[in-house]
């Protein structure tokens, strides 16, 4: 099931998928130029879990004091009876870096998280931009911090970034890793 709405500045699209034990629904909305606000919401419900995720971008950055950085967007995630579902096998660091936001049921677990997007103020995040997600899962405590960074490129808005880092503290131990590559074509002629 899907829906699309276009009314003046407002554009929205979303859909819902029924599964054997629940459903997933999502909605993306944007207020176009000159406002420039985007928002995304996703709800996943199974027989034993519920996850709600909301993200939004601001029409302009909010200055973060004298740091020359600005807040471009923020969001959050709440999961009841859920925890992050990671790819299995292979390199554990790469598995953590490849996490795509999927969750799996876990009776009694509570997952709380926040996302934030920052960048340089003077050039709308071209010199430096970063996007990060922090997730805490209880009662079996686990902490996951993922950072995605771009340098000298358009602002990073998600996990498709040239520089990636992750720190995970859970029952398996501590996983710390980073991967990246920077290409700067034609900086000076």
Short mmCIF file of C-alpha atoms in Angstrom, two decimals:
data_model
loop_
_atom_site.label_atom_id
_atom_site.label_comp_id
_atom_site.label_asym_id
_atom_site.label_seq_id
_atom_site.Cartn_x
_atom_site.Cartn_y
_atom_site.Cartn_z
CA UNK A 1 0.00 0.00 0.00
CA UNK A 2 1.43 3.38 -0.96
CA UNK A 3 0.45 7.02 -1.00
CA UNK A 4 1.85 10.16 -2.63
CA UNK A 5 0.77 13.75 -2.01
CA UNK A 6 1.86 16.91 -3.79
CA UNK A 7 0.19 20.14 -2.69
CA UNK A 8 2.06 23.36 -3.28
CA UNK A 9 5.21 23.31 -1.19
CA UNK A 10 4.29 20.03 0.52
CA UNK A 11 5.43 16.75 -0.99
CA UNK A 12 4.89 13.50 0.89
CA UNK A 13 5.07 9.82 0.08
CA UNK A 14 4.80 6.73 2.18
CA UNK A 15 3.67 3.19 2.36
CA UNK A 16 2.90 0.21 4.50
CA UNK A 17 3.85 -3.44 4.18
CA UNK A 18 2.06 -6.24 5.99
CA UNK A 19 4.19 -9.16 7.13
CA UNK A 20 3.36 -12.53 8.68
CA UNK A 21 3.67 -11.14 12.22
CA UNK A 22 3.05 -7.38 11.90
CA UNK A 23 3.64 -4.43 9.60
CA UNK A 24 6.06 -1.67 8.65
CA UNK A 25 4.91 1.82 7.68
CA UNK A 26 6.91 4.82 6.59
CA UNK A 27 6.30 8.40 5.57
CA UNK A 28 8.66 10.95 4.04
CA UNK A 29 7.57 14.59 3.82
CA UNK A 30 9.19 17.79 2.61
CA UNK A 31 8.31 21.46 2.50
CA UNK A 32 10.15 22.68 -0.59
CA UNK A 33 11.82 25.98 -1.38
CA UNK A 34 12.04 28.42 0.26
CA UNK A 35 11.25 26.52 3.50
CA UNK A 36 13.47 23.45 2.98
CA UNK A 37 12.31 21.17 5.82
CA UNK A 38 12.40 17.37 5.44
CA UNK A 39 11.09 14.71 7.82
CA UNK A 40 10.93 10.93 7.84
CA UNK A 41 9.05 8.59 10.15
CA UNK A 42 9.01 4.79 10.28
CA UNK A 43 6.95 2.46 12.44
CA UNK A 44 7.59 -1.28 12.65
CA UNK A 45 5.36 -3.57 14.69
CA UNK A 46 5.68 -7.33 15.13
CA UNK A 47 3.97 -9.76 17.47
CA UNK A 48 6.54 -8.98 20.20
CA UNK A 49 8.16 -5.63 19.32
CA UNK A 50 7.48 -2.04 18.35
CA UNK A 51 10.00 0.39 16.85
CA UNK A 52 9.42 4.06 16.06
CA UNK A 53 12.05 6.14 14.24
CA UNK A 54 11.83 9.84 13.34
CA UNK A 55 14.41 12.02 11.54
CA UNK A 56 14.25 15.58 10.32
CA UNK A 57 16.40 18.20 8.65
CA UNK A 58 16.20 21.89 9.40
CA UNK A 59 15.81 24.67 6.80
CA UNK A 60 19.11 26.13 7.97
CA UNK A 61 21.74 25.23 10.54
CA UNK A 62 21.45 26.20 14.19
CA UNK A 63 24.87 27.59 15.29
CA UNK A 64 26.62 25.52 17.95
CA UNK A 65 28.29 28.30 19.90
CA UNK A 66 31.70 29.55 18.74
CA UNK A 67 32.60 26.21 17.07
CA UNK A 68 31.79 27.37 13.48
CA UNK A 69 29.61 24.26 13.29
CA UNK A 70 25.86 24.12 12.93
CA UNK A 71 23.12 21.60 13.68
CA UNK A 72 21.49 20.60 10.36
CA UNK A 73 19.19 17.83 11.58
CA UNK A 74 18.24 15.50 14.38
CA UNK A 75 16.11 12.49 15.15
CA UNK A 76 15.46 9.62 17.48
CA UNK A 77 14.53 5.98 17.76
CA UNK A 78 12.60 4.06 20.40
CA UNK A 79 12.26 0.29 20.33
CA UNK A 80 10.26 -1.84 22.75
CA UNK A 81 11.13 -5.54 22.63
CA UNK A 82 13.73 -4.80 19.93
CA UNK A 83 17.48 -4.49 19.43
CA UNK A 84 19.72 -3.75 16.40
CA UNK A 85 19.89 -6.66 13.90
CA UNK A 86 23.42 -6.93 12.56
CA UNK A 87 24.70 -8.88 9.57
CA UNK A 88 26.33 -12.16 10.63
CA UNK A 89 29.57 -13.82 9.63
CA UNK A 90 32.68 -12.19 8.21
CA UNK A 91 34.46 -9.18 9.64
CA UNK A 92 32.75 -7.95 12.85
CA UNK A 93 33.84 -4.34 12.25
CA UNK A 94 32.46 -4.38 8.69
CA UNK A 95 29.23 -5.93 10.00
CA UNK A 96 28.85 -3.01 12.40
CA UNK A 97 29.63 -0.47 9.65
CA UNK A 98 27.09 -2.15 7.33
CA UNK A 99 24.22 -1.95 9.83
CA UNK A 100 21.26 -0.47 7.96
CA UNK A 101 18.95 0.37 10.86
CA UNK A 102 17.12 -2.96 10.90
CA UNK A 103 15.99 -4.30 14.26
CA UNK A 104 15.10 -7.75 15.55
CA UNK A 105 12.70 -8.78 18.30
CA UNK A 106 14.19 -9.29 21.78
CA UNK A 107 11.67 -9.86 24.58
CA UNK A 108 12.05 -7.33 27.38
CA UNK A 109 14.61 -5.16 25.57
CA UNK A 110 14.31 -1.39 25.31
CA UNK A 111 16.25 0.48 22.63
CA UNK A 112 16.71 4.27 22.81
CA UNK A 113 18.67 6.30 20.31
CA UNK A 114 19.40 9.71 18.84
CA UNK A 115 20.72 10.94 15.51
CA UNK A 116 22.38 14.26 14.79
CA UNK A 117 23.72 15.97 11.68
CA UNK A 118 26.32 18.75 11.95
CA UNK A 119 28.46 20.68 9.50
CA UNK A 120 30.42 23.86 8.93
CA UNK A 121 28.24 26.98 9.00
CA UNK A 122 29.94 29.19 6.44
CA UNK A 123 29.56 26.76 3.50
CA UNK A 124 26.53 24.67 4.54
CA UNK A 125 28.63 21.65 5.51
CA UNK A 126 30.94 21.42 2.49
CA UNK A 127 34.25 21.71 4.38
CA UNK A 128 33.18 19.28 7.09
CA UNK A 129 29.96 17.47 7.80
CA UNK A 130 29.11 14.58 10.06
CA UNK A 131 26.14 12.40 10.80
CA UNK A 132 25.99 10.21 13.88
CA UNK A 133 23.71 7.77 15.63
CA UNK A 134 23.90 6.71 19.29
CA UNK A 135 21.83 3.72 20.45
CA UNK A 136 21.54 2.31 23.96
CA UNK A 137 19.85 -1.06 24.47
CA UNK A 138 18.77 -2.37 27.89
CA UNK A 139 18.45 -4.54 30.07
CA UNK A 140 21.35 -6.47 28.48
CA UNK A 141 23.34 -3.26 28.10
CA UNK A 142 24.80 -2.42 24.74
CA UNK A 143 25.96 0.92 23.40
CA UNK A 144 26.42 1.64 19.70
CA UNK A 145 27.91 4.85 18.33
CA UNK A 146 28.26 5.21 14.56
CA UNK A 147 29.79 8.26 12.85
CA UNK A 148 29.78 9.12 9.16
CA UNK A 149 31.96 12.02 8.00
CA UNK A 150 32.50 13.93 4.77
CA UNK A 151 35.32 16.39 4.05
CA UNK A 152 35.34 18.78 1.08
CA UNK A 153 32.14 17.41 -0.40
CA UNK A 154 28.39 18.10 -0.21
CA UNK A 155 26.93 17.58 3.26
CA UNK A 156 26.68 13.98 4.52
CA UNK A 157 23.08 13.08 5.35
CA UNK A 158 23.31 9.37 6.09
CA UNK A 159 25.52 6.32 6.06
CA UNK A 160 26.79 6.88 2.49
CA UNK A 161 29.93 8.74 3.54
CA UNK A 162 33.62 8.31 2.67
CA UNK A 163 34.71 8.13 6.32
CA UNK A 164 32.92 5.78 8.73
CA UNK A 165 33.58 4.88 12.32
CA UNK A 166 31.88 2.72 14.91
CA UNK A 167 32.20 1.98 18.63
CA UNK A 168 30.13 -0.84 20.10
CA UNK A 169 30.19 -2.02 23.72
CA UNK A 170 28.05 -5.11 24.30
CA UNK A 171 28.12 -8.65 25.74
CA UNK A 172 30.62 -9.69 23.04
CA UNK A 173 33.15 -7.06 24.14
CA UNK A 174 34.28 -3.79 22.59
CA UNK A 175 34.32 -3.28 18.83
CA UNK A 176 36.09 -0.20 17.52
CA UNK A 177 36.71 0.41 13.86
CA UNK A 178 37.01 2.96 11.09
CA UNK A 179 37.12 2.78 7.32
CA UNK A 180 37.47 5.49 4.75
CA UNK A 181 38.93 7.08 1.67
CA UNK A 182 39.23 10.70 0.62
CA UNK A 183 39.56 11.86 -2.97
CA UNK A 184 40.04 15.56 -3.67
CA UNK A 185 39.96 16.13 -7.43
CA UNK A 186 41.16 19.46 -8.80
CA UNK A 187 41.49 21.32 -5.54
CA UNK A 188 43.82 23.83 -7.22
CA UNK A 189 44.46 24.37 -10.93
#
